[in-house]
Amino acid sequence: MPANVTSDIQTDVINVNPVEHSRLPGVDLNNPGFGRLFADHMFSMEYKDGQWQNPAIVPFDKLEFMPSLTALHYGQSIFEGMKAFRTDDGTINIFRPEKHHERLNKSCRRLCIPEIDQDLFMEALQTLVKLDRDWVPEKKGNALYIRPLVFGTDTHISVSEAETYRFLIMTSPVGAYYKEGINPVRLMTSSNYVRSAQGGAGNVKTAGNYAASLLPAKKAKEQGFTQVLWLDAKEHKYIEEVGTMNIFFKIDDRLITPPLEGTILGGITRDSVIQLALEWDVDVDERHITIDELFEASGKGSLQEAFGTGTAAVISPVGRINHNGSEIILDENQIGPFAQRLYNELTGIQYGEVEDRHNWIYSV
Ligand code: PMP
């Protein structure tokens, strides 16, 4: 057995079945790309007869299902995305896993999926990351992305909530999410499409939200933009969020971000940024902001910075915003000072270089 596969990790509840040969020797962890490479193992658990059962860690491999799998037809499928970081002393730090678990269960409830127990979730996560710890990249900026996924596994094609489910956690060594790295991204609003309406499922992480965003995102890319800046579904004037990020603006020294009122995903990075800003005595307004107000602020010179926040990119400065052909051009070449400070603080905490005053880190 190769040195990096530890066979002595066993827990009382989780059956651990390690791979015979790790795939790691063939992998360049310095250039992992994003989300196309997966570590040796995954966690897997089934729901049937009214309870979650058979928690196990198994080799990351193909699954076999019937073509009538309900999740494929009607999208009863939810997921999470978090990261683990390697510190200089070799400790592996997972960022805010309890918060991700909380959001996972919120998504479960919205999609009629049975919730996952927190203790079991944490044990699964810890056991999995420990087993595949050598897959956590050393290079700063790289990390092990952790993808929990829950989906309906009934095999019929009637539209109803499933009676059986599968819960998986897979992990993937990753580098920068955007090819721009920490350089500014370009956003455009969409006049034809919306992401989510009041009463929909925009505030949870369900597969269908992302499926429906692909076409508008593709159109934005064809026009030279990185992602869509979503506006509200009803009046089409309030700024909501970006494809996989929440959005922040610094205007007249105040930090402004749209409120969580049901249509926006409550980002864990968003929450962390708000806490840090308040600690630094920066005024934070979680309030509605129209695209027109943003253009006015830009015209007056009071729009200081714009940036997105999300697990994948952490802080992503926005360099350009296009709305119906008009453009706001921020700094296209570099990150603003406040976004940079947030980036340094957050990544500092994640890589164990800045004190974790908020108990955000779960060390493995
Ligand atoms: N909005 C959407 C639609 C997302 O997919 C994500 C990524 N999970 C975010 C915002 C940011 O959330 P977080 O900071 O928890 O990654």
Short mmCIF file of C-alpha atoms and ligand atoms in Angstrom, two decimals:
data_model
loop_
_atom_site.label_atom_id
_atom_site.label_comp_id
_atom_site.label_asym_id
_atom_site.label_seq_id
_atom_site.Cartn_x
_atom_site.Cartn_y
_atom_site.Cartn_z
CA MET A 1 0.00 0.00 0.00
CA PRO A 2 1.44 3.45 -0.93
CA ALA A 3 2.52 5.63 1.96
CA ASN A 4 -0.24 8.17 1.49
CA VAL A 5 -3.11 5.78 2.08
CA THR A 6 -3.77 5.29 5.76
CA SER A 7 -5.65 2.11 6.46
CA ASP A 8 -5.90 2.54 10.21
CA ILE A 9 -8.61 5.22 10.11
CA GLN A 10 -11.75 3.54 11.42
CA THR A 11 -14.64 5.07 13.27
CA ASP A 12 -17.43 3.42 15.22
CA VAL A 13 -20.07 4.53 12.78
CA ILE A 14 -18.37 4.85 9.43
CA ASN A 15 -17.08 1.84 7.60
CA VAL A 16 -13.80 2.76 5.90
CA ASN A 17 -12.77 0.88 2.78
CA PRO A 18 -9.56 2.46 1.46
CA VAL A 19 -8.24 2.14 -2.09
CA GLU A 20 -5.47 -0.34 -2.80
CA HIS A 21 -3.45 2.07 -4.89
CA SER A 22 -3.62 5.80 -4.60
CA ARG A 23 -3.88 7.81 -7.84
CA LEU A 24 -1.94 10.66 -6.20
CA PRO A 25 1.51 9.85 -7.63
CA GLY A 26 0.20 10.74 -11.11
CA VAL A 27 -1.22 14.09 -10.04
CA ASP A 28 0.29 17.60 -10.13
CA LEU A 29 -1.18 19.32 -7.06
CA ASN A 30 0.48 22.59 -8.06
CA ASN A 31 -1.71 22.78 -11.17
CA PRO A 32 -4.93 21.01 -10.29
CA GLY A 33 -7.31 23.16 -12.40
CA PHE A 34 -10.80 23.46 -10.95
CA GLY A 35 -13.06 20.52 -10.13
CA ARG A 36 -11.92 17.97 -12.69
CA LEU A 37 -9.66 15.94 -10.49
CA PHE A 38 -10.94 13.94 -7.52
CA ALA A 39 -9.19 12.47 -4.50
CA ASP A 40 -9.04 8.73 -3.87
CA HIS A 41 -12.10 8.40 -1.63
CA MET A 42 -15.65 9.56 -1.12
CA PHE A 43 -18.15 9.31 1.69
CA SER A 44 -21.41 7.58 0.84
CA MET A 45 -24.62 6.96 2.78
CA GLU A 46 -28.10 5.77 1.74
CA TYR A 47 -31.53 6.77 2.87
CA LYS A 48 -34.15 4.03 2.80
CA ASP A 49 -36.90 2.67 5.06
CA GLY A 50 -37.18 6.11 6.63
CA GLN A 51 -33.58 6.50 7.79
CA TRP A 52 -30.05 7.30 6.71
CA GLN A 53 -27.92 4.18 6.84
CA ASN A 54 -24.71 2.41 5.81
CA PRO A 55 -22.31 5.36 6.20
CA ALA A 56 -19.06 4.39 4.51
CA ILE A 57 -15.92 5.76 2.96
CA VAL A 58 -15.25 4.03 -0.32
CA PRO A 59 -13.01 4.55 -3.36
CA PHE A 60 -14.13 7.46 -5.56
CA ASP A 61 -15.63 5.53 -8.43
CA LYS A 62 -18.60 5.09 -10.75
CA LEU A 63 -22.08 4.66 -9.35
CA GLU A 64 -24.69 2.49 -11.01
CA PHE A 65 -28.28 3.67 -11.32
CA MET A 66 -31.34 2.91 -13.41
CA PRO A 67 -32.24 5.39 -16.19
CA SER A 68 -35.43 6.17 -14.26
CA LEU A 69 -33.46 7.74 -11.38
CA THR A 70 -35.73 10.49 -10.06
CA ALA A 71 -32.95 13.04 -9.47
CA LEU A 72 -32.08 12.97 -13.17
CA HIS A 73 -35.63 13.67 -14.27
CA TYR A 74 -36.96 16.12 -11.73
CA GLY A 75 -33.82 17.55 -10.16
CA GLN A 76 -34.34 16.57 -6.55
CA SER A 77 -30.70 17.22 -5.90
CA ILE A 78 -28.86 19.61 -3.62
CA PHE A 79 -25.21 20.24 -2.85
CA GLU A 80 -22.66 22.25 -0.90
CA GLY A 81 -19.20 23.59 -1.60
CA MET A 82 -16.53 24.27 1.00
CA LYS A 83 -12.75 24.11 1.20
CA ALA A 84 -9.90 22.61 3.24
CA PHE A 85 -6.50 24.34 3.36
CA ARG A 86 -3.05 23.07 4.25
CA THR A 87 -1.20 25.22 6.77
CA ASP A 88 2.59 25.51 7.00
CA ASP A 89 2.72 23.05 9.91
CA GLY A 90 0.72 20.48 7.94
CA THR A 91 -2.59 20.93 9.76
CA ILE A 92 -5.60 20.79 7.48
CA ASN A 93 -8.11 23.59 8.09
CA ILE A 94 -11.71 23.27 6.96
CA PHE A 95 -13.47 26.64 6.74
CA ARG A 96 -16.83 26.93 8.57
CA PRO A 97 -18.10 23.36 7.99
CA GLU A 98 -20.93 23.69 10.53
CA LYS A 99 -22.31 26.64 8.59
CA HIS A 100 -22.18 24.63 5.36
CA HIS A 101 -23.96 21.78 7.10
CA GLU A 102 -26.67 24.20 8.25
CA ARG A 103 -27.17 25.41 4.66
CA LEU A 104 -27.14 21.83 3.36
CA ASN A 105 -30.06 21.00 5.63
CA LYS A 106 -31.87 24.18 4.61
CA SER A 107 -31.54 23.03 0.99
CA CYS A 108 -32.74 19.55 2.01
CA ARG A 109 -35.86 20.98 3.63
CA ARG A 110 -36.74 23.07 0.57
CA LEU A 111 -36.39 20.05 -1.73
CA CYS A 112 -38.23 17.57 0.58
CA ILE A 113 -35.00 15.65 1.19
CA PRO A 114 -34.41 14.12 4.65
CA GLU A 115 -31.88 16.16 6.66
CA ILE A 116 -28.41 14.96 7.60
CA ASP A 117 -27.37 14.76 11.25
CA GLN A 118 -24.68 17.32 12.11
CA ASP A 119 -22.47 14.99 14.16
CA LEU A 120 -22.47 12.39 11.43
CA PHE A 121 -21.76 15.04 8.79
CA MET A 122 -18.78 16.33 10.77
CA GLU A 123 -17.46 12.86 11.42
CA ALA A 124 -17.79 11.92 7.76
CA LEU A 125 -16.01 15.10 6.72
CA GLN A 126 -13.21 14.70 9.20
CA THR A 127 -12.65 11.02 8.41
CA LEU A 128 -12.65 11.64 4.67
CA VAL A 129 -10.31 14.62 4.76
CA LYS A 130 -7.96 12.81 7.14
CA LEU A 131 -7.80 9.82 4.84
CA ASP A 132 -7.14 11.97 1.75
CA ARG A 133 -5.04 14.59 3.54
CA ASP A 134 -2.18 14.19 1.07
CA TRP A 135 -4.52 15.45 -1.64
CA VAL A 136 -4.74 18.88 0.03
CA PRO A 137 -2.38 21.07 -2.06
CA GLU A 138 0.49 22.85 -0.37
CA LYS A 139 0.64 25.83 -2.67
CA LYS A 140 -1.03 28.98 -1.29
CA GLY A 141 -4.17 29.76 -3.24
CA ASN A 142 -4.81 26.07 -3.91
CA ALA A 143 -7.08 24.03 -1.66
CA LEU A 144 -9.13 20.85 -1.40
CA TYR A 145 -12.67 21.67 -2.53
CA ILE A 146 -15.26 19.58 -0.70
CA ARG A 147 -18.52 18.75 -2.44
CA PRO A 148 -21.35 17.20 -0.41
CA LEU A 149 -24.24 16.10 -2.66
CA VAL A 150 -27.68 14.63 -1.89
CA PHE A 151 -30.08 13.32 -4.52
CA GLY A 152 -33.23 11.24 -4.90
CA THR A 153 -32.58 7.68 -6.01
CA ASP A 154 -36.07 6.28 -6.56
CA THR A 155 -36.49 4.60 -9.89
CA HIS A 156 -39.77 5.75 -11.40
CA ILE A 157 -40.83 8.71 -13.47
CA SER A 158 -43.77 10.04 -11.52
CA VAL A 159 -43.27 13.51 -10.10
CA SER A 160 -43.10 12.98 -6.37
CA GLU A 161 -40.60 13.25 -3.57
CA ALA A 162 -38.34 10.22 -3.52
CA GLU A 163 -38.37 7.65 -0.74
CA THR A 164 -34.70 6.80 -1.19
CA TYR A 165 -31.65 9.09 -1.40
CA ARG A 166 -27.89 9.01 -1.65
CA PHE A 167 -25.59 11.37 0.24
CA LEU A 168 -22.04 11.67 -1.05
CA ILE A 169 -19.05 13.79 -0.12
CA MET A 170 -16.34 13.98 -2.75
CA THR A 171 -13.23 16.13 -2.68
CA SER A 172 -11.24 17.79 -5.42
CA PRO A 173 -7.87 19.55 -5.26
CA VAL A 174 -8.37 22.97 -6.88
CA GLY A 175 -6.54 26.08 -7.98
CA ALA A 176 -8.05 29.46 -8.91
CA TYR A 177 -11.71 29.39 -9.92
CA TYR A 178 -11.54 32.13 -12.50
CA LYS A 179 -8.88 32.12 -15.14
CA GLU A 180 -8.47 35.76 -14.13
CA GLY A 181 -7.21 34.54 -10.70
CA ILE A 182 -7.46 37.51 -8.36
CA ASN A 183 -7.66 39.89 -11.31
CA PRO A 184 -10.97 41.68 -11.87
CA VAL A 185 -13.91 39.84 -13.46
CA ARG A 186 -16.33 41.40 -15.95
CA LEU A 187 -20.06 41.20 -15.24
CA MET A 188 -23.13 41.93 -17.33
CA THR A 189 -26.77 42.12 -16.39
CA SER A 190 -29.28 40.09 -18.39
CA SER A 191 -32.43 41.69 -19.71
CA ASN A 192 -34.04 38.41 -20.79
CA TYR A 193 -33.35 36.03 -17.95
CA VAL A 194 -33.74 35.92 -14.18
CA ARG A 195 -32.15 33.58 -11.68
CA SER A 196 -34.79 33.32 -9.04
CA ALA A 197 -38.12 34.80 -7.99
CA GLN A 198 -39.67 35.31 -4.57
CA GLY A 199 -41.01 31.94 -3.41
CA GLY A 200 -38.66 29.99 -5.70
CA ALA A 201 -35.54 28.15 -4.60
CA GLY A 202 -32.91 30.83 -5.16
CA ASN A 203 -31.88 30.81 -1.51
CA VAL A 204 -30.84 27.16 -1.52
CA LYS A 205 -28.20 25.22 -3.40
CA THR A 206 -30.21 23.04 -5.72
CA ALA A 207 -29.05 21.72 -9.07
CA GLY A 208 -31.83 23.35 -11.10
CA ASN A 209 -30.70 26.88 -10.21
CA TYR A 210 -27.40 26.20 -11.88
CA ALA A 211 -28.87 24.38 -14.89
CA ALA A 212 -31.10 27.37 -15.62
CA SER A 213 -28.20 29.79 -15.35
CA LEU A 214 -26.07 28.09 -18.01
CA LEU A 215 -27.64 29.69 -21.08
CA PRO A 216 -27.54 33.27 -19.78
CA ALA A 217 -23.96 32.68 -18.57
CA LYS A 218 -23.01 31.33 -21.99
CA LYS A 219 -24.47 34.41 -23.68
CA ALA A 220 -22.57 36.68 -21.30
CA LYS A 221 -19.34 34.82 -22.07
CA GLU A 222 -19.93 35.14 -25.81
CA GLN A 223 -19.97 38.88 -25.28
CA GLY A 224 -16.72 38.85 -23.35
CA PHE A 225 -18.06 38.78 -19.79
CA THR A 226 -17.14 36.42 -16.97
CA GLN A 227 -20.57 35.99 -15.38
CA VAL A 228 -24.08 37.43 -15.16
CA LEU A 229 -24.94 40.05 -12.54
CA TRP A 230 -28.50 39.01 -11.68
CA LEU A 231 -31.28 41.52 -11.22
CA ASP A 232 -34.53 40.82 -9.36
CA ALA A 233 -37.22 38.88 -11.20
CA LYS A 234 -40.10 41.28 -10.59
CA GLU A 235 -38.92 44.79 -11.37
CA HIS A 236 -35.65 43.91 -12.98
CA LYS A 237 -33.82 46.72 -11.28
CA TYR A 238 -32.50 45.52 -7.93
CA ILE A 239 -29.10 43.87 -7.90
CA GLU A 240 -29.15 40.34 -6.46
CA GLU A 241 -25.96 38.31 -6.90
CA VAL A 242 -23.57 36.78 -9.42
CA GLY A 243 -23.58 33.20 -10.79
CA THR A 244 -21.63 31.66 -7.93
CA MET A 245 -20.90 34.69 -5.76
CA ASN A 246 -22.60 37.27 -3.61
CA ILE A 247 -21.90 40.88 -4.53
CA PHE A 248 -20.58 43.81 -2.49
CA PHE A 249 -20.09 47.48 -3.32
CA LYS A 250 -18.11 50.08 -1.45
CA ILE A 251 -19.83 53.42 -1.91
CA ASP A 252 -18.91 56.52 0.12
CA ASP A 253 -16.93 54.31 2.51
CA ARG A 254 -19.97 52.13 3.28
CA LEU A 255 -20.16 48.47 2.36
CA ILE A 256 -23.41 47.60 0.61
CA THR A 257 -24.75 44.15 -0.22
CA PRO A 258 -28.26 43.01 -1.19
CA PRO A 259 -30.31 41.57 1.70
CA LEU A 260 -31.18 37.87 2.04
CA GLU A 261 -34.91 37.91 1.41
CA GLY A 262 -35.43 34.56 -0.24
CA THR A 263 -34.06 34.93 -3.75
CA ILE A 264 -30.32 35.08 -3.02
CA LEU A 265 -28.06 32.34 -1.71
CA GLY A 266 -26.79 33.21 1.79
CA GLY A 267 -23.07 32.83 1.15
CA ILE A 268 -20.80 31.71 3.97
CA THR A 269 -18.10 34.02 2.56
CA ARG A 270 -20.66 36.85 2.50
CA ASP A 271 -21.40 36.26 6.17
CA SER A 272 -17.68 36.20 7.00
CA VAL A 273 -17.03 39.42 5.06
CA ILE A 274 -19.85 41.23 6.87
CA GLN A 275 -18.47 40.13 10.26
CA LEU A 276 -14.95 41.27 9.39
CA ALA A 277 -16.10 44.63 8.01
CA LEU A 278 -18.13 45.35 11.15
CA GLU A 279 -15.12 44.49 13.31
CA TRP A 280 -13.04 46.92 11.28
CA ASP A 281 -15.65 49.64 11.97
CA VAL A 282 -16.82 49.77 8.39
CA ASP A 283 -20.54 50.50 8.08
CA VAL A 284 -22.35 47.62 6.40
CA ASP A 285 -25.75 48.05 4.76
CA GLU A 286 -27.63 44.92 3.80
CA ARG A 287 -30.11 46.73 1.64
CA HIS A 288 -31.69 46.87 -1.79
CA ILE A 289 -29.57 48.62 -4.36
CA THR A 290 -30.74 49.29 -7.89
CA ILE A 291 -28.52 49.04 -10.92
CA ASP A 292 -29.36 52.72 -11.60
CA GLU A 293 -28.09 53.73 -8.15
CA LEU A 294 -24.87 51.90 -8.89
CA PHE A 295 -24.42 53.74 -12.20
CA GLU A 296 -25.19 57.07 -10.48
CA ALA A 297 -22.64 56.36 -7.75
CA SER A 298 -20.11 55.48 -10.40
CA GLY A 299 -20.91 58.70 -12.31
CA LYS A 300 -20.44 60.79 -9.16
CA GLY A 301 -17.20 59.04 -8.37
CA SER A 302 -18.48 57.60 -5.09
CA LEU A 303 -18.35 53.92 -6.16
CA GLN A 304 -15.00 52.91 -4.71
CA GLU A 305 -14.96 49.14 -5.16
CA ALA A 306 -17.07 46.21 -6.29
CA PHE A 307 -16.29 42.58 -5.53
CA GLY A 308 -17.88 39.16 -5.40
CA THR A 309 -17.55 36.69 -2.53
CA GLY A 310 -17.72 32.91 -2.66
CA THR A 311 -15.95 29.77 -1.51
CA ALA A 312 -14.43 29.07 -4.91
CA ALA A 313 -12.87 32.48 -5.59
CA VAL A 314 -12.90 33.87 -1.99
CA ILE A 315 -12.90 37.56 -3.02
CA SER A 316 -13.17 38.41 -6.67
CA PRO A 317 -12.77 42.06 -7.68
CA VAL A 318 -15.17 43.32 -10.36
CA GLY A 319 -13.52 45.38 -13.09
CA ARG A 320 -16.47 46.10 -15.39
CA ILE A 321 -20.24 46.05 -15.18
CA ASN A 322 -22.33 46.24 -18.33
CA HIS A 323 -26.05 47.01 -18.18
CA ASN A 324 -28.03 47.42 -21.41
CA GLY A 325 -24.89 48.54 -23.20
CA SER A 326 -23.79 51.15 -20.63
CA GLU A 327 -20.68 50.35 -18.68
CA ILE A 328 -19.16 51.00 -15.31
CA ILE A 329 -15.44 50.58 -15.50
CA LEU A 330 -13.77 50.12 -12.16
CA ASP A 331 -10.12 49.23 -11.98
CA GLU A 332 -9.67 46.63 -14.72
CA ASN A 333 -6.18 45.74 -13.68
CA GLN A 334 -6.11 45.35 -9.97
CA ILE A 335 -8.01 44.56 -6.82
CA GLY A 336 -9.19 47.46 -4.63
CA PRO A 337 -7.61 48.02 -1.21
CA PHE A 338 -10.63 46.93 0.81
CA ALA A 339 -11.17 43.76 -1.23
CA GLN A 340 -7.45 43.04 -0.89
CA ARG A 341 -7.63 43.49 2.89
CA LEU A 342 -10.57 41.09 3.08
CA TYR A 343 -8.80 38.60 0.84
CA ASN A 344 -5.67 38.72 3.00
CA GLU A 345 -7.62 38.34 6.23
CA LEU A 346 -9.82 35.50 5.01
CA THR A 347 -7.06 33.52 3.34
CA GLY A 348 -4.80 34.29 6.32
CA ILE A 349 -7.36 32.68 8.63
CA GLN A 350 -7.87 29.78 6.23
CA TYR A 351 -4.14 29.02 5.92
CA GLY A 352 -3.59 29.42 9.67
CA GLU A 353 -1.51 32.61 9.35
CA VAL A 354 -4.02 34.92 11.01
CA GLU A 355 -5.60 34.14 14.37
CA ASP A 356 -9.00 32.48 14.05
CA ARG A 357 -10.90 34.79 16.40
CA HIS A 358 -14.32 33.59 15.23
CA ASN A 359 -13.93 29.83 15.50
CA TRP A 360 -14.32 29.52 11.76
CA ILE A 361 -11.65 26.87 11.41
CA TYR A 362 -12.20 23.18 12.00
CA SER A 363 -8.79 21.54 12.06
CA VAL A 364 -8.20 17.98 10.98
N1 PMP B 1 -24.33 32.60 -4.70
C1 PMP B 1 -24.41 31.44 -5.41
C2 PMP B 1 -25.51 31.27 -6.39
C3 PMP B 1 -23.46 30.43 -5.20
O1 PMP B 1 -23.52 29.29 -5.91
C4 PMP B 1 -22.44 30.64 -4.25
C5 PMP B 1 -21.41 29.57 -4.01
N2 PMP B 1 -21.84 28.66 -3.04
C6 PMP B 1 -22.42 31.85 -3.53
C7 PMP B 1 -23.38 32.81 -3.79
C8 PMP B 1 -21.39 32.08 -2.47
O2 PMP B 1 -21.61 31.25 -1.35
P1 PMP B 1 -20.41 30.78 -0.41
O3 PMP B 1 -19.72 32.02 0.04
O4 PMP B 1 -21.05 30.05 0.69
O5 PMP B 1 -19.53 29.93 -1.25
#
